C-alpha cells in the first residue's frame, strides 16, 4: 500500500482527511507527526506507517534505558 497516493476519508463524516501536524503522547514520550485529520470532527487517523515508524522508535528508546 502506498500511503502517499491514498486519500483517507473520515469513517464518521465521509470527508477527505487533511494532513495536520499533531502532537502525540505515547508511553510517556511526546513527538509531532503529520497525520491525516478530519477537518470536520477532528478525528485523527493513525496510519500503519506512523504506528510502525514513530511509535516503534519510542518503544525502542524506552527499551534502551
Ligand atoms: Zn470526521
Short mmCIF file of N, CA and C and ligand atoms in Angstrom, two decimals, residues 9-15 17 37-44, ligand 1:
data_model
loop_
_atom_site.label_atom_id
_atom_site.label_comp_id
_atom_site.label_asym_id
_atom_site.label_seq_id
_atom_site.Cartn_x
_atom_site.Cartn_y
_atom_site.Cartn_z
N UNK A 9 -10.42 8.88 4.13
CA UNK A 9 -11.71 9.50 4.42
C UNK A 9 -12.10 9.23 5.86
N UNK A 10 -12.75 10.20 6.47
CA UNK A 10 -13.24 10.01 7.83
C UNK A 10 -14.36 8.98 7.83
N UNK A 11 -14.25 8.01 8.71
CA UNK A 11 -15.26 6.96 8.79
C UNK A 11 -16.60 7.51 9.24
N UNK A 12 -16.55 8.58 10.04
CA UNK A 12 -17.79 9.14 10.57
C UNK A 12 -18.44 10.11 9.60
N UNK A 13 -17.60 11.01 8.99
CA UNK A 13 -18.14 12.13 8.21
C UNK A 13 -18.09 11.87 6.70
N UNK A 14 -17.27 10.89 6.27
CA UNK A 14 -17.08 10.61 4.86
C UNK A 14 -16.58 11.83 4.09
N UNK A 15 -15.65 12.56 4.69
CA UNK A 15 -14.99 13.67 4.00
C UNK A 15 -13.50 13.36 3.92
N UNK A 17 -9.64 13.48 4.42
CA UNK A 17 -8.83 13.96 5.54
C UNK A 17 -7.74 14.89 5.04
N UNK A 37 -6.09 14.07 9.23
CA UNK A 37 -7.01 14.53 10.26
C UNK A 37 -8.30 14.98 9.59
N UNK A 38 -9.44 14.68 10.20
CA UNK A 38 -10.72 15.09 9.64
C UNK A 38 -10.97 16.56 9.93
N UNK A 39 -11.18 17.38 8.88
CA UNK A 39 -11.42 18.81 9.10
C UNK A 39 -12.79 19.07 9.72
N UNK A 40 -13.63 18.08 9.72
CA UNK A 40 -14.99 18.25 10.24
C UNK A 40 -15.08 17.92 11.73
N UNK A 41 -14.66 16.72 12.11
CA UNK A 41 -14.82 16.30 13.51
C UNK A 41 -13.50 16.23 14.26
N UNK A 42 -12.37 16.41 13.54
CA UNK A 42 -11.07 16.40 14.21
C UNK A 42 -10.53 15.01 14.48
N UNK A 43 -11.20 14.00 13.97
CA UNK A 43 -10.73 12.63 14.14
C UNK A 43 -9.37 12.45 13.46
N UNK A 44 -8.41 11.89 14.17
CA UNK A 44 -7.06 11.68 13.63
C UNK A 44 -6.88 10.22 13.29
ZN1 LIG B 1 -14.94 13.30 10.74
#
